[in-house]
């Protein structure tokens, strides 16, 4: 049987809890994001990410030296696979849409929703603050 060296990875989040003086919650969030001081960071073992494959090579102990091997995308990081799917779906939405059997009313309704989804996606791509209406609440309590 052949031997393979498999490199797997998981992401271990770190967090910090800091207090910021600001005129609004949004402004406090901006300050927290811009804050480069992570001296009070703590690892969050309870929310470690999934294990995923980051490299495969033929042979024993051959990471980065042996012949690289391709594997099914299902072993990749789920969040990355979702991002790639998101990108493909946005490209699909950008294609010129034709009514193709839909009533004009149904097509117009779809088009408005599609354009809104594209605008939100563009915001994500630009790292902008186009957010669906939802509230972010405290997840951890100390």
PDB file of C-alpha atoms in Angstrom:
ATOM      1  CA  UNK A   1       0.000   0.000   0.000  1.00  0.00           C
ATOM      2  CA  UNK A   2       1.300   3.477  -0.781  1.00  0.00           C
ATOM      3  CA  UNK A   3       2.203   5.873   2.005  1.00  0.00           C
ATOM      4  CA  UNK A   4       1.021   9.478   2.150  1.00  0.00           C
ATOM      5  CA  UNK A   5       2.064  12.346   4.367  1.00  0.00           C
ATOM      6  CA  UNK A   6      -0.997  14.431   5.195  1.00  0.00           C
ATOM      7  CA  UNK A   7      -0.803  17.912   6.692  1.00  0.00           C
ATOM      8  CA  UNK A   8      -3.954  18.903   8.558  1.00  0.00           C
ATOM      9  CA  UNK A   9      -4.761  22.227  10.153  1.00  0.00           C
ATOM     10  CA  UNK A  10      -7.347  23.724  12.445  1.00  0.00           C
ATOM     11  CA  UNK A  11      -7.771  27.345  13.426  1.00  0.00           C
ATOM     12  CA  UNK A  12      -7.663  28.227  17.092  1.00  0.00           C
ATOM     13  CA  UNK A  13      -9.351  31.569  17.679  1.00  0.00           C
ATOM     14  CA  UNK A  14      -7.990  33.980  20.208  1.00  0.00           C
ATOM     15  CA  UNK A  15     -10.062  36.672  21.795  1.00  0.00           C
ATOM     16  CA  UNK A  16      -9.663  39.678  24.016  1.00  0.00           C
ATOM     17  CA  UNK A  17     -12.090  41.616  26.141  1.00  0.00           C
ATOM     18  CA  UNK A  18     -11.337  45.326  26.222  1.00  0.00           C
ATOM     19  CA  UNK A  19     -13.341  48.404  27.121  1.00  0.00           C
ATOM     20  CA  UNK A  20     -13.570  51.334  24.709  1.00  0.00           C
ATOM     21  CA  UNK A  21     -15.008  54.801  25.249  1.00  0.00           C
ATOM     22  CA  UNK A  22     -17.088  55.753  22.215  1.00  0.00           C
ATOM     23  CA  UNK A  23     -20.201  57.688  21.171  1.00  0.00           C
ATOM     24  CA  UNK A  24     -21.931  54.533  19.873  1.00  0.00           C
ATOM     25  CA  UNK A  25     -21.636  50.752  19.827  1.00  0.00           C
ATOM     26  CA  UNK A  26     -20.591  50.892  16.151  1.00  0.00           C
ATOM     27  CA  UNK A  27     -17.824  53.368  16.973  1.00  0.00           C
ATOM     28  CA  UNK A  28     -16.653  51.146  19.851  1.00  0.00           C
ATOM     29  CA  UNK A  29     -16.568  48.173  17.443  1.00  0.00           C
ATOM     30  CA  UNK A  30     -14.444  50.216  15.011  1.00  0.00           C
ATOM     31  CA  UNK A  31     -12.026  51.068  17.824  1.00  0.00           C
ATOM     32  CA  UNK A  32     -11.811  47.403  18.829  1.00  0.00           C
ATOM     33  CA  UNK A  33     -11.121  46.291  15.245  1.00  0.00           C
ATOM     34  CA  UNK A  34      -8.421  48.953  14.811  1.00  0.00           C
ATOM     35  CA  UNK A  35      -6.791  48.174  18.192  1.00  0.00           C
ATOM     36  CA  UNK A  36      -3.465  46.402  17.574  1.00  0.00           C
ATOM     37  CA  UNK A  37      -2.734  45.610  21.236  1.00  0.00           C
ATOM     38  CA  UNK A  38      -3.354  41.897  21.740  1.00  0.00           C
ATOM     39  CA  UNK A  39      -1.292  41.583  24.934  1.00  0.00           C
ATOM     40  CA  UNK A  40      -4.409  40.412  26.816  1.00  0.00           C
ATOM     41  CA  UNK A  41      -5.352  37.728  24.264  1.00  0.00           C
ATOM     42  CA  UNK A  42      -6.700  34.370  25.358  1.00  0.00           C
ATOM     43  CA  UNK A  43      -7.052  31.168  23.316  1.00  0.00           C
ATOM     44  CA  UNK A  44     -10.604  29.970  22.738  1.00  0.00           C
ATOM     45  CA  UNK A  45     -10.240  26.183  22.699  1.00  0.00           C
ATOM     46  CA  UNK A  46     -14.017  25.696  22.894  1.00  0.00           C
ATOM     47  CA  UNK A  47     -14.560  27.142  19.414  1.00  0.00           C
ATOM     48  CA  UNK A  48     -11.578  25.716  17.550  1.00  0.00           C
ATOM     49  CA  UNK A  49     -12.345  25.255  13.882  1.00  0.00           C
ATOM     50  CA  UNK A  50     -12.743  22.029  11.996  1.00  0.00           C
ATOM     51  CA  UNK A  51      -9.714  20.001  10.962  1.00  0.00           C
ATOM     52  CA  UNK A  52      -9.020  20.231   7.239  1.00  0.00           C
ATOM     53  CA  UNK A  53      -6.327  19.037   4.851  1.00  0.00           C
ATOM     54  CA  UNK A  54      -3.730  21.613   3.783  1.00  0.00           C
ATOM     55  CA  UNK A  55      -1.240  19.348   2.036  1.00  0.00           C
ATOM     56  CA  UNK A  56      -0.731  15.807   0.744  1.00  0.00           C
ATOM     57  CA  UNK A  57       2.500  14.198  -0.467  1.00  0.00           C
ATOM     58  CA  UNK A  58       3.463  10.706  -1.567  1.00  0.00           C
ATOM     59  CA  UNK A  59       5.793   8.900   0.808  1.00  0.00           C
ATOM     60  CA  UNK A  60       6.650   8.761   4.479  1.00  0.00           C
ATOM     61  CA  UNK A  61       7.484  12.052   6.219  1.00  0.00           C
ATOM     62  CA  UNK A  62       7.582  13.846   2.863  1.00  0.00           C
ATOM     63  CA  UNK A  63       5.809  17.130   3.625  1.00  0.00           C
ATOM     64  CA  UNK A  64       6.987  19.853   1.236  1.00  0.00           C
ATOM     65  CA  UNK A  65       9.582  17.445  -0.195  1.00  0.00           C
ATOM     66  CA  UNK A  66       7.707  14.594  -1.821  1.00  0.00           C
ATOM     67  CA  UNK A  67       5.434  14.575  -4.830  1.00  0.00           C
ATOM     68  CA  UNK A  68       2.321  16.657  -4.048  1.00  0.00           C
ATOM     69  CA  UNK A  69      -0.981  14.839  -4.471  1.00  0.00           C
ATOM     70  CA  UNK A  70      -4.374  16.351  -5.257  1.00  0.00           C
ATOM     71  CA  UNK A  71      -7.334  15.248  -3.150  1.00  0.00           C
ATOM     72  CA  UNK A  72     -11.052  15.813  -3.202  1.00  0.00           C
ATOM     73  CA  UNK A  73     -12.153  19.338  -2.336  1.00  0.00           C
ATOM     74  CA  UNK A  74     -14.334  17.896   0.415  1.00  0.00           C
ATOM     75  CA  UNK A  75     -11.231  17.713   2.609  1.00  0.00           C
ATOM     76  CA  UNK A  76     -10.657  21.466   2.330  1.00  0.00           C
ATOM     77  CA  UNK A  77     -11.721  24.100   4.812  1.00  0.00           C
ATOM     78  CA  UNK A  78     -15.515  24.425   4.768  1.00  0.00           C
ATOM     79  CA  UNK A  79     -15.500  28.202   5.170  1.00  0.00           C
ATOM     80  CA  UNK A  80     -13.176  28.498   2.151  1.00  0.00           C
ATOM     81  CA  UNK A  81     -15.377  26.175   0.119  1.00  0.00           C
ATOM     82  CA  UNK A  82     -18.409  28.299   1.056  1.00  0.00           C
ATOM     83  CA  UNK A  83     -16.562  31.463   0.018  1.00  0.00           C
ATOM     84  CA  UNK A  84     -15.704  29.931  -3.350  1.00  0.00           C
ATOM     85  CA  UNK A  85     -19.327  28.859  -3.822  1.00  0.00           C
ATOM     86  CA  UNK A  86     -20.459  32.352  -2.837  1.00  0.00           C
ATOM     87  CA  UNK A  87     -18.149  33.794  -5.489  1.00  0.00           C
ATOM     88  CA  UNK A  88     -19.522  31.433  -8.155  1.00  0.00           C
ATOM     89  CA  UNK A  89     -23.119  32.243  -7.210  1.00  0.00           C
ATOM     90  CA  UNK A  90     -22.457  35.980  -7.373  1.00  0.00           C
ATOM     91  CA  UNK A  91     -20.914  35.564 -10.830  1.00  0.00           C
ATOM     92  CA  UNK A  92     -23.988  33.613 -11.861  1.00  0.00           C
ATOM     93  CA  UNK A  93     -26.256  36.399 -10.592  1.00  0.00           C
ATOM     94  CA  UNK A  94     -24.261  38.922 -12.590  1.00  0.00           C
ATOM     95  CA  UNK A  95     -24.966  37.163 -15.864  1.00  0.00           C
ATOM     96  CA  UNK A  96     -27.550  38.979 -17.905  1.00  0.00           C
ATOM     97  CA  UNK A  97     -30.822  37.580 -16.625  1.00  0.00           C
ATOM     98  CA  UNK A  98     -33.680  36.890 -19.004  1.00  0.00           C
ATOM     99  CA  UNK A  99     -37.289  36.445 -17.927  1.00  0.00           C
ATOM    100  CA  UNK A 100     -37.287  32.928 -19.490  1.00  0.00           C
ATOM    101  CA  UNK A 101     -40.833  31.892 -18.687  1.00  0.00           C
ATOM    102  CA  UNK A 102     -41.348  34.055 -15.621  1.00  0.00           C
ATOM    103  CA  UNK A 103     -44.092  36.613 -15.592  1.00  0.00           C
ATOM    104  CA  UNK A 104     -42.792  40.155 -15.857  1.00  0.00           C
ATOM    105  CA  UNK A 105     -43.884  40.741 -12.250  1.00  0.00           C
ATOM    106  CA  UNK A 106     -42.038  37.650 -10.960  1.00  0.00           C
ATOM    107  CA  UNK A 107     -38.936  38.543 -12.966  1.00  0.00           C
ATOM    108  CA  UNK A 108     -38.932  42.133 -11.689  1.00  0.00           C
ATOM    109  CA  UNK A 109     -39.311  40.849  -8.125  1.00  0.00           C
ATOM    110  CA  UNK A 110     -36.404  38.410  -8.616  1.00  0.00           C
ATOM    111  CA  UNK A 111     -34.267  41.084 -10.237  1.00  0.00           C
ATOM    112  CA  UNK A 112     -34.662  43.456  -7.282  1.00  0.00           C
ATOM    113  CA  UNK A 113     -33.637  40.703  -4.846  1.00  0.00           C
ATOM    114  CA  UNK A 114     -30.743  39.650  -7.075  1.00  0.00           C
ATOM    115  CA  UNK A 115     -29.457  43.226  -7.327  1.00  0.00           C
ATOM    116  CA  UNK A 116     -29.684  43.606  -3.542  1.00  0.00           C
ATOM    117  CA  UNK A 117     -27.743  40.351  -3.090  1.00  0.00           C
ATOM    118  CA  UNK A 118     -25.093  41.552  -5.547  1.00  0.00           C
ATOM    119  CA  UNK A 119     -24.783  44.865  -3.683  1.00  0.00           C
ATOM    120  CA  UNK A 120     -24.303  43.011  -0.390  1.00  0.00           C
ATOM    121  CA  UNK A 121     -21.742  40.693  -2.009  1.00  0.00           C
ATOM    122  CA  UNK A 122     -19.860  43.665  -3.455  1.00  0.00           C
ATOM    123  CA  UNK A 123     -19.763  45.122   0.045  1.00  0.00           C
ATOM    124  CA  UNK A 124     -18.283  41.916   1.394  1.00  0.00           C
ATOM    125  CA  UNK A 125     -15.725  41.854  -1.416  1.00  0.00           C
ATOM    126  CA  UNK A 126     -14.769  45.450  -0.620  1.00  0.00           C
ATOM    127  CA  UNK A 127     -14.784  44.682   3.116  1.00  0.00           C
ATOM    128  CA  UNK A 128     -17.496  47.319   3.439  1.00  0.00           C
ATOM    129  CA  UNK A 129     -20.160  47.556   6.080  1.00  0.00           C
ATOM    130  CA  UNK A 130     -23.211  46.442   4.097  1.00  0.00           C
ATOM    131  CA  UNK A 131     -24.872  44.244   6.666  1.00  0.00           C
ATOM    132  CA  UNK A 132     -28.179  42.434   6.773  1.00  0.00           C
ATOM    133  CA  UNK A 133     -30.437  43.863   9.494  1.00  0.00           C
ATOM    134  CA  UNK A 134     -29.481  41.838  12.528  1.00  0.00           C
ATOM    135  CA  UNK A 135     -28.108  42.544  15.921  1.00  0.00           C
ATOM    136  CA  UNK A 136     -24.816  41.279  17.254  1.00  0.00           C
ATOM    137  CA  UNK A 137     -25.168  40.317  20.881  1.00  0.00           C
ATOM    138  CA  UNK A 138     -22.680  39.110  23.438  1.00  0.00           C
ATOM    139  CA  UNK A 139     -21.785  35.473  22.928  1.00  0.00           C
ATOM    140  CA  UNK A 140     -19.343  35.064  25.786  1.00  0.00           C
ATOM    141  CA  UNK A 141     -20.078  36.215  29.266  1.00  0.00           C
ATOM    142  CA  UNK A 142     -17.435  36.415  31.930  1.00  0.00           C
TER     143      UNK A 142
END
